[in-house]
PDB file of C-alpha atoms in Angstrom:
ATOM      1  CA  UNK A  12       0.000   0.000   0.000  1.00 34.00           C
ATOM      2  CA  UNK A  13       1.223   3.490  -0.833  1.00 43.00           C
ATOM      3  CA  UNK A  14       2.285   5.165   2.408  1.00 54.00           C
ATOM      4  CA  UNK A  15       2.143   8.667   0.933  1.00 56.00           C
ATOM      5  CA  UNK A  16      -1.080  10.683   1.058  1.00 67.00           C
ATOM      6  CA  UNK A  17      -0.730  14.451   0.677  1.00 76.00           C
ATOM      7  CA  UNK A  18      -4.312  14.850   1.917  1.00 79.00           C
ATOM      8  CA  UNK A  19      -3.350  13.755   5.441  1.00 85.00           C
ATOM      9  CA  UNK A  20      -1.435  16.293   7.594  1.00 87.00           C
ATOM     10  CA  UNK A  21       2.071  15.057   8.296  1.00 84.00           C
ATOM     11  CA  UNK A  22       4.062  16.089  11.368  1.00 85.00           C
ATOM     12  CA  UNK A  23       7.347  16.782   9.562  1.00 84.00           C
ATOM     13  CA  UNK A  24       5.641  18.806   6.832  1.00 88.00           C
ATOM     14  CA  UNK A  25       3.536  20.802   9.319  1.00 90.00           C
ATOM     15  CA  UNK A  26       6.745  21.712  11.143  1.00 86.00           C
ATOM     16  CA  UNK A  27       8.331  22.619   7.828  1.00 88.00           C
ATOM     17  CA  UNK A  28       5.393  24.977   7.178  1.00 89.00           C
ATOM     18  CA  UNK A  29       5.779  26.673  10.571  1.00 91.00           C
ATOM     19  CA  UNK A  30       9.477  27.189   9.857  1.00 86.00           C
ATOM     20  CA  UNK A  31       8.719  28.891   6.554  1.00 85.00           C
ATOM     21  CA  UNK A  32       9.743  25.948   4.380  1.00 84.00           C
ATOM     22  CA  UNK A  33       8.193  24.892   1.093  1.00 84.00           C
ATOM     23  CA  UNK A  34       8.187  21.099   1.514  1.00 82.00           C
ATOM     24  CA  UNK A  35       4.543  20.870   2.556  1.00 87.00           C
ATOM     25  CA  UNK A  36       1.061  20.430   1.098  1.00 89.00           C
ATOM     26  CA  UNK A  37      -2.352  22.032   1.512  1.00 92.00           C
ATOM     27  CA  UNK A  38      -3.393  19.648   4.297  1.00 91.00           C
ATOM     28  CA  UNK A  39      -0.188  20.404   6.202  1.00 92.00           C
ATOM     29  CA  UNK A  40      -0.675  24.142   5.827  1.00 94.00           C
ATOM     30  CA  UNK A  41      -4.310  23.889   6.913  1.00 91.00           C
ATOM     31  CA  UNK A  42      -3.363  21.958  10.042  1.00 90.00           C
ATOM     32  CA  UNK A  43      -0.487  24.319  10.775  1.00 89.00           C
ATOM     33  CA  UNK A  44      -2.730  27.349  10.378  1.00 93.00           C
ATOM     34  CA  UNK A  45      -5.385  25.806  12.624  1.00 91.00           C
ATOM     35  CA  UNK A  46      -2.835  25.531  15.418  1.00 91.00           C
ATOM     36  CA  UNK A  47      -1.369  28.987  14.779  1.00 91.00           C
ATOM     37  CA  UNK A  48      -4.833  30.556  14.863  1.00 93.00           C
ATOM     38  CA  UNK A  49      -5.267  29.563  18.514  1.00 90.00           C
ATOM     39  CA  UNK A  50      -1.583  29.487  19.482  1.00 92.00           C
ATOM     40  CA  UNK A  51       0.365  32.030  17.382  1.00 91.00           C
ATOM     41  CA  UNK A  52       3.549  31.324  19.351  1.00 91.00           C
ATOM     42  CA  UNK A  53       3.890  27.984  17.550  1.00 92.00           C
ATOM     43  CA  UNK A  54       5.627  29.756  14.669  1.00 91.00           C
ATOM     44  CA  UNK A  55       8.025  31.456  17.076  1.00 92.00           C
ATOM     45  CA  UNK A  56       8.591  28.098  18.766  1.00 92.00           C
ATOM     46  CA  UNK A  57       9.486  26.467  15.458  1.00 91.00           C
ATOM     47  CA  UNK A  58      11.972  29.188  14.571  1.00 92.00           C
ATOM     48  CA  UNK A  59      13.448  29.360  18.063  1.00 94.00           C
ATOM     49  CA  UNK A  60      13.875  25.596  18.146  1.00 94.00           C
ATOM     50  CA  UNK A  61      16.282  25.867  15.241  1.00 94.00           C
ATOM     51  CA  UNK A  62      18.223  28.611  17.023  1.00 95.00           C
ATOM     52  CA  UNK A  63      18.396  26.343  20.077  1.00 97.00           C
ATOM     53  CA  UNK A  64      19.773  23.539  17.886  1.00 97.00           C
ATOM     54  CA  UNK A  65      22.408  25.868  16.464  1.00 97.00           C
ATOM     55  CA  UNK A  66      23.554  27.041  19.911  1.00 98.00           C
ATOM     56  CA  UNK A  67      23.608  23.525  21.328  1.00 98.00           C
ATOM     57  CA  UNK A  68      25.508  21.949  18.437  1.00 98.00           C
ATOM     58  CA  UNK A  69      28.041  24.779  18.472  1.00 98.00           C
ATOM     59  CA  UNK A  70      28.570  24.213  22.192  1.00 98.00           C
ATOM     60  CA  UNK A  71      28.948  20.472  21.731  1.00 98.00           C
ATOM     61  CA  UNK A  72      31.391  20.765  18.838  1.00 98.00           C
ATOM     62  CA  UNK A  73      33.430  23.744  20.053  1.00 98.00           C
ATOM     63  CA  UNK A  74      33.416  23.345  23.849  1.00 98.00           C
ATOM     64  CA  UNK A  75      32.539  19.723  24.602  1.00 98.00           C
ATOM     65  CA  UNK A  76      34.652  18.282  21.776  1.00 98.00           C
ATOM     66  CA  UNK A  77      31.868  16.088  20.418  1.00 98.00           C
ATOM     67  CA  UNK A  78      32.489  14.677  16.949  1.00 98.00           C
ATOM     68  CA  UNK A  79      29.562  12.239  16.654  1.00 98.00           C
ATOM     69  CA  UNK A  80      25.915  13.309  16.556  1.00 98.00           C
ATOM     70  CA  UNK A  81      22.881  11.019  16.593  1.00 98.00           C
ATOM     71  CA  UNK A  82      19.915  13.209  15.570  1.00 97.00           C
ATOM     72  CA  UNK A  83      16.788  11.099  16.176  1.00 97.00           C
ATOM     73  CA  UNK A  84      13.502  12.175  14.630  1.00 93.00           C
ATOM     74  CA  UNK A  85      15.219  14.703  12.436  1.00 88.00           C
ATOM     75  CA  UNK A  86      12.275  15.663  10.214  1.00 83.00           C
ATOM     76  CA  UNK A  87      12.670  17.530   6.943  1.00 80.00           C
ATOM     77  CA  UNK A  88      15.846  19.579   6.474  1.00 77.00           C
ATOM     78  CA  UNK A  89      15.547  23.357   6.426  1.00 79.00           C
ATOM     79  CA  UNK A  90      18.460  25.641   7.252  1.00 79.00           C
ATOM     80  CA  UNK A  91      21.443  25.235   9.577  1.00 89.00           C
ATOM     81  CA  UNK A  92      20.986  21.516   9.924  1.00 92.00           C
ATOM     82  CA  UNK A  93      22.972  19.583  12.531  1.00 95.00           C
ATOM     83  CA  UNK A  94      25.782  18.500  10.207  1.00 93.00           C
ATOM     84  CA  UNK A  95      26.166  21.979   8.751  1.00 94.00           C
ATOM     85  CA  UNK A  96      26.581  23.559  12.187  1.00 97.00           C
ATOM     86  CA  UNK A  97      28.887  20.847  13.534  1.00 97.00           C
ATOM     87  CA  UNK A  98      31.083  20.587  10.457  1.00 95.00           C
ATOM     88  CA  UNK A  99      31.547  24.330  10.264  1.00 96.00           C
ATOM     89  CA  UNK A 100      33.422  23.986  13.550  1.00 97.00           C
ATOM     90  CA  UNK A 101      34.829  20.478  13.150  1.00 97.00           C
ATOM     91  CA  UNK A 102      34.745  19.219   9.532  1.00 95.00           C
ATOM     92  CA  UNK A 103      35.521  15.684  10.667  1.00 96.00           C
ATOM     93  CA  UNK A 104      32.232  15.441  12.577  1.00 97.00           C
ATOM     94  CA  UNK A 105      30.032  12.434  11.855  1.00 96.00           C
ATOM     95  CA  UNK A 106      26.234  12.865  11.868  1.00 96.00           C
ATOM     96  CA  UNK A 107      23.599  10.141  11.785  1.00 95.00           C
ATOM     97  CA  UNK A 108      20.073  11.359  11.013  1.00 95.00           C
ATOM     98  CA  UNK A 109      17.246   9.038  12.035  1.00 95.00           C
ATOM     99  CA  UNK A 110      13.572   9.169  11.114  1.00 92.00           C
ATOM    100  CA  UNK A 111      10.863   6.531  10.890  1.00 90.00           C
ATOM    101  CA  UNK A 112       9.346   8.039   7.750  1.00 85.00           C
ATOM    102  CA  UNK A 113      10.958   6.713   4.546  1.00 82.00           C
ATOM    103  CA  UNK A 114       9.802   9.810   2.664  1.00 77.00           C
ATOM    104  CA  UNK A 115      11.637  12.078   5.104  1.00 80.00           C
ATOM    105  CA  UNK A 116      14.801  10.020   4.702  1.00 82.00           C
ATOM    106  CA  UNK A 117      14.499  10.005   0.918  1.00 81.00           C
ATOM    107  CA  UNK A 118      13.915  13.746   0.751  1.00 76.00           C
ATOM    108  CA  UNK A 119      16.750  14.453   3.177  1.00 76.00           C
ATOM    109  CA  UNK A 120      19.170  12.508   1.013  1.00 77.00           C
ATOM    110  CA  UNK A 121      17.967  14.357  -2.077  1.00 76.00           C
ATOM    111  CA  UNK A 122      18.265  17.803  -0.468  1.00 66.00           C
ATOM    112  CA  UNK A 123      21.456  17.335   1.538  1.00 66.00           C
ATOM    113  CA  UNK A 124      23.442  14.700  -0.359  1.00 65.00           C
ATOM    114  CA  UNK A 125      25.800  12.205   1.236  1.00 59.00           C
ATOM    115  CA  UNK A 126      28.406  14.785   2.257  1.00 59.00           C
ATOM    116  CA  UNK A 127      31.319  12.457   1.471  1.00 59.00           C
ATOM    117  CA  UNK A 128      30.124   9.736   3.818  1.00 73.00           C
ATOM    118  CA  UNK A 129      30.215  11.816   6.999  1.00 90.00           C
ATOM    119  CA  UNK A 130      26.416  12.059   7.047  1.00 91.00           C
ATOM    120  CA  UNK A 131      24.214   8.969   7.297  1.00 90.00           C
ATOM    121  CA  UNK A 132      20.426   8.750   6.931  1.00 91.00           C
ATOM    122  CA  UNK A 133      18.840   5.884   8.810  1.00 93.00           C
ATOM    123  CA  UNK A 134      15.212   4.817   8.522  1.00 93.00           C
ATOM    124  CA  UNK A 135      14.317   3.560  11.986  1.00 95.00           C
ATOM    125  CA  UNK A 136      11.865   4.069  14.836  1.00 95.00           C
ATOM    126  CA  UNK A 137      13.002   5.557  18.129  1.00 96.00           C
ATOM    127  CA  UNK A 138      10.917   2.942  19.942  1.00 97.00           C
ATOM    128  CA  UNK A 139      13.753   0.549  19.050  1.00 97.00           C
ATOM    129  CA  UNK A 140      16.941   2.277  20.255  1.00 98.00           C
ATOM    130  CA  UNK A 141      18.947  -0.915  20.054  1.00 97.00           C
ATOM    131  CA  UNK A 142      18.277  -1.206  16.318  1.00 97.00           C
ATOM    132  CA  UNK A 143      19.184   2.437  15.769  1.00 98.00           C
ATOM    133  CA  UNK A 144      22.470   2.153  17.610  1.00 97.00           C
ATOM    134  CA  UNK A 145      23.319  -1.131  15.962  1.00 97.00           C
ATOM    135  CA  UNK A 146      22.807   0.296  12.474  1.00 96.00           C
ATOM    136  CA  UNK A 147      24.338   3.711  13.154  1.00 95.00           C
ATOM    137  CA  UNK A 148      27.966   2.772  12.629  1.00 95.00           C
ATOM    138  CA  UNK A 149      28.958   5.107  15.461  1.00 96.00           C
ATOM    139  CA  UNK A 150      32.140   4.471  17.426  1.00 97.00           C
ATOM    140  CA  UNK A 151      30.879   3.841  20.948  1.00 98.00           C
ATOM    141  CA  UNK A 152      34.351   4.165  22.397  1.00 98.00           C
ATOM    142  CA  UNK A 153      34.054   7.909  21.766  1.00 98.00           C
ATOM    143  CA  UNK A 154      31.404  10.342  23.058  1.00 98.00           C
ATOM    144  CA  UNK A 155      28.181  10.828  21.134  1.00 98.00           C
ATOM    145  CA  UNK A 156      25.610  13.632  21.251  1.00 98.00           C
ATOM    146  CA  UNK A 157      22.139  12.057  21.273  1.00 98.00           C
ATOM    147  CA  UNK A 158      19.504  14.536  20.115  1.00 98.00           C
ATOM    148  CA  UNK A 159      15.713  14.388  20.525  1.00 98.00           C
ATOM    149  CA  UNK A 160      14.631  17.754  19.168  1.00 96.00           C
ATOM    150  CA  UNK A 161      10.924  18.294  19.718  1.00 95.00           C
ATOM    151  CA  UNK A 162       9.886  14.769  18.757  1.00 95.00           C
ATOM    152  CA  UNK A 163       9.142  12.838  21.936  1.00 96.00           C
ATOM    153  CA  UNK A 164       5.721  14.428  22.309  1.00 95.00           C
ATOM    154  CA  UNK A 165       4.495  11.872  19.791  1.00 94.00           C
ATOM    155  CA  UNK A 166       4.986   9.204  22.481  1.00 96.00           C
ATOM    156  CA  UNK A 167       1.742   8.942  24.408  1.00 95.00           C
ATOM    157  CA  UNK A 168       3.022   7.052  27.454  1.00 97.00           C
ATOM    158  CA  UNK A 169       5.583   8.932  29.547  1.00 97.00           C
ATOM    159  CA  UNK A 170       7.013   5.687  30.897  1.00 97.00           C
ATOM    160  CA  UNK A 171       7.712   4.603  27.336  1.00 98.00           C
ATOM    161  CA  UNK A 172       9.276   7.982  26.607  1.00 98.00           C
ATOM    162  CA  UNK A 173      11.682   7.622  29.512  1.00 98.00           C
ATOM    163  CA  UNK A 174      12.533   4.103  28.398  1.00 98.00           C
ATOM    164  CA  UNK A 175      13.377   5.339  24.905  1.00 98.00           C
ATOM    165  CA  UNK A 176      15.740   7.971  26.280  1.00 98.00           C
ATOM    166  CA  UNK A 177      17.401   5.736  28.875  1.00 98.00           C
ATOM    167  CA  UNK A 178      17.865   2.813  26.473  1.00 98.00           C
ATOM    168  CA  UNK A 179      19.398   5.123  23.886  1.00 98.00           C
ATOM    169  CA  UNK A 180      21.816   6.624  26.393  1.00 98.00           C
ATOM    170  CA  UNK A 181      22.703   3.345  28.147  1.00 98.00           C
ATOM    171  CA  UNK A 182      25.418   2.165  25.696  1.00 98.00           C
ATOM    172  CA  UNK A 183      26.855   5.633  25.203  1.00 98.00           C
ATOM    173  CA  UNK A 184      30.302   6.153  26.733  1.00 98.00           C
ATOM    174  CA  UNK A 185      31.233   8.657  29.394  1.00 98.00           C
ATOM    175  CA  UNK A 186      31.361  12.161  27.991  1.00 98.00           C
ATOM    176  CA  UNK A 187      28.351  11.621  25.761  1.00 98.00           C
ATOM    177  CA  UNK A 188      25.569  14.197  25.903  1.00 98.00           C
ATOM    178  CA  UNK A 189      21.785  14.075  25.760  1.00 98.00           C
ATOM    179  CA  UNK A 190      20.060  17.003  24.050  1.00 98.00           C
ATOM    180  CA  UNK A 191      16.314  17.164  24.470  1.00 98.00           C
ATOM    181  CA  UNK A 192      13.611  19.758  24.070  1.00 97.00           C
ATOM    182  CA  UNK A 193       9.850  19.520  23.877  1.00 97.00           C
ATOM    183  CA  UNK A 194       6.711  21.585  24.131  1.00 95.00           C
ATOM    184  CA  UNK A 195       5.389  22.004  27.671  1.00 97.00           C
ATOM    185  CA  UNK A 196       1.853  22.245  28.997  1.00 96.00           C
ATOM    186  CA  UNK A 197       2.555  25.591  30.616  1.00 95.00           C
ATOM    187  CA  UNK A 198      -0.315  27.679  29.227  1.00 94.00           C
ATOM    188  CA  UNK A 199      -3.942  27.359  28.236  1.00 94.00           C
ATOM    189  CA  UNK A 200      -3.107  28.557  24.735  1.00 93.00           C
ATOM    190  CA  UNK A 201      -0.538  25.846  23.997  1.00 95.00           C
ATOM    191  CA  UNK A 202      -2.993  23.199  25.179  1.00 92.00           C
ATOM    192  CA  UNK A 203      -5.597  24.714  22.848  1.00 92.00           C
ATOM    193  CA  UNK A 204      -3.043  24.448  20.037  1.00 93.00           C
ATOM    194  CA  UNK A 205      -2.574  20.765  20.781  1.00 91.00           C
ATOM    195  CA  UNK A 206      -6.325  20.225  20.583  1.00 92.00           C
ATOM    196  CA  UNK A 207      -6.474  22.094  17.261  1.00 91.00           C
ATOM    197  CA  UNK A 208      -3.765  19.821  15.850  1.00 90.00           C
ATOM    198  CA  UNK A 209      -5.858  16.751  16.601  1.00 89.00           C
ATOM    199  CA  UNK A 210      -9.015  18.359  15.203  1.00 90.00           C
ATOM    200  CA  UNK A 211      -7.139  19.049  11.961  1.00 88.00           C
ATOM    201  CA  UNK A 212      -6.457  15.338  11.558  1.00 85.00           C
ATOM    202  CA  UNK A 213      -2.776  15.356  12.508  1.00 85.00           C
ATOM    203  CA  UNK A 214      -1.062  13.009  14.930  1.00 87.00           C
ATOM    204  CA  UNK A 215      -1.556  14.105  18.552  1.00 90.00           C
ATOM    205  CA  UNK A 216       1.341  15.762  20.342  1.00 93.00           C
ATOM    206  CA  UNK A 217       1.501  15.108  24.077  1.00 95.00           C
ATOM    207  CA  UNK A 218       2.675  18.125  26.032  1.00 96.00           C
ATOM    208  CA  UNK A 219       4.548  17.459  29.280  1.00 96.00           C
ATOM    209  CA  UNK A 220       5.483  19.523  32.289  1.00 97.00           C
ATOM    210  CA  UNK A 221       9.034  20.817  32.756  1.00 97.00           C
ATOM    211  CA  UNK A 222       9.309  18.542  35.797  1.00 97.00           C
ATOM    212  CA  UNK A 223       8.538  15.517  33.642  1.00 97.00           C
ATOM    213  CA  UNK A 224      11.134  16.500  31.037  1.00 97.00           C
ATOM    214  CA  UNK A 225      13.685  16.963  33.814  1.00 98.00           C
ATOM    215  CA  UNK A 226      13.278  13.274  34.707  1.00 98.00           C
ATOM    216  CA  UNK A 227      14.740  12.363  31.310  1.00 97.00           C
ATOM    217  CA  UNK A 228      18.079  13.762  32.512  1.00 98.00           C
ATOM    218  CA  UNK A 229      18.294  11.642  35.662  1.00 97.00           C
ATOM    219  CA  UNK A 230      21.814  10.260  36.068  1.00 97.00           C
ATOM    220  CA  UNK A 231      23.278  12.973  33.830  1.00 98.00           C
ATOM    221  CA  UNK A 232      24.994  16.233  34.727  1.00 98.00           C
ATOM    222  CA  UNK A 233      22.944  19.104  33.359  1.00 98.00           C
ATOM    223  CA  UNK A 234      25.000  21.696  31.534  1.00 98.00           C
ATOM    224  CA  UNK A 235      24.240  25.236  32.783  1.00 97.00           C
ATOM    225  CA  UNK A 236      21.706  26.806  32.699  1.00 96.00           C
ATOM    226  CA  UNK A 237      20.016  23.415  33.095  1.00 97.00           C
ATOM    227  CA  UNK A 238      16.545  22.656  31.830  1.00 97.00           C
ATOM    228  CA  UNK A 239      15.015  25.954  30.775  1.00 96.00           C
ATOM    229  CA  UNK A 240      13.004  27.656  28.073  1.00 96.00           C
ATOM    230  CA  UNK A 241      14.842  27.049  24.805  1.00 96.00           C
ATOM    231  CA  UNK A 242      14.966  30.805  24.180  1.00 95.00           C
ATOM    232  CA  UNK A 243      17.118  31.142  27.316  1.00 95.00           C
ATOM    233  CA  UNK A 244      19.609  28.309  26.796  1.00 97.00           C
ATOM    234  CA  UNK A 245      23.021  29.692  25.831  1.00 94.00           C
ATOM    235  CA  UNK A 246      21.627  33.167  25.358  1.00 92.00           C
ATOM    236  CA  UNK A 247      20.043  36.053  27.255  1.00 85.00           C
ATOM    237  CA  UNK A 248      18.347  34.680  30.412  1.00 85.00           C
ATOM    238  CA  UNK A 249      15.767  37.451  30.135  1.00 85.00           C
ATOM    239  CA  UNK A 250      14.742  36.402  26.603  1.00 87.00           C
ATOM    240  CA  UNK A 251      10.991  35.987  26.024  1.00 83.00           C
ATOM    241  CA  UNK A 252       9.484  32.830  27.474  1.00 88.00           C
ATOM    242  CA  UNK A 253       7.887  30.093  25.395  1.00 93.00           C
ATOM    243  CA  UNK A 254       5.926  26.960  26.262  1.00 95.00           C
ATOM    244  CA  UNK A 255       8.908  24.771  25.541  1.00 95.00           C
ATOM    245  CA  UNK A 256      11.846  23.576  27.622  1.00 97.00           C
ATOM    246  CA  UNK A 257      15.152  22.050  26.686  1.00 98.00           C
ATOM    247  CA  UNK A 258      18.487  21.113  28.116  1.00 98.00           C
ATOM    248  CA  UNK A 259      21.793  19.335  27.661  1.00 98.00           C
ATOM    249  CA  UNK A 260      23.043  16.628  30.008  1.00 98.00           C
ATOM    250  CA  UNK A 261      26.495  15.049  30.132  1.00 98.00           C
ATOM    251  CA  UNK A 262      26.940  11.379  30.949  1.00 98.00           C
ATOM    252  CA  UNK A 263      29.523  11.071  33.759  1.00 98.00           C
TER     253      UNK A 263
END
């Protein structure tokens, strides 16, 4: 059966629409607009999430010395993608992009190319971390940055979410880092946006509290400023607040 239907809103393409991209269809734009109509900050969140990624990857490459990045649930490429930011600082960096949608992987390869073998695109589901790690080709004797950038809200059960994160981090060596951000249920408006997403026919996105997201970093050393609004990580602590939190944790 054909897995592609441009009449059904698709998470990666809706996000692409919010970020100002062109790799989306009418159903994606309609769903994205439905959310933005009740929660206009979703567009700001999408744009700020990319700025958070840029700041985090620069920190990891320039200050933490990370040369391997496992970007899980990468979605469609836009601008300043993980490998572009990392390799600007350290050209030898290796990046593995993972997504469970074969169309996302295919389009990513077409748009970004193979980058001389330093970038790998892996079709896999984050519910099976062992398969991802086994197929990644990463050197687990050296630190890895594991990245879950705004994707774990698609996991309905928080216990399962924590299992995904812990099982992914378990085989990583000391000095590896976990990068995670997600939307948080910190306002009525963002919850209304989540309801609008479902009404538009898109996959539900489960918003968590900052305290819940903090539990994903148990056993890790949070890099200052800790778990905070993504607008305030590595930048002005008085920056505008958003209903989204993120952080970076180092494995001892």
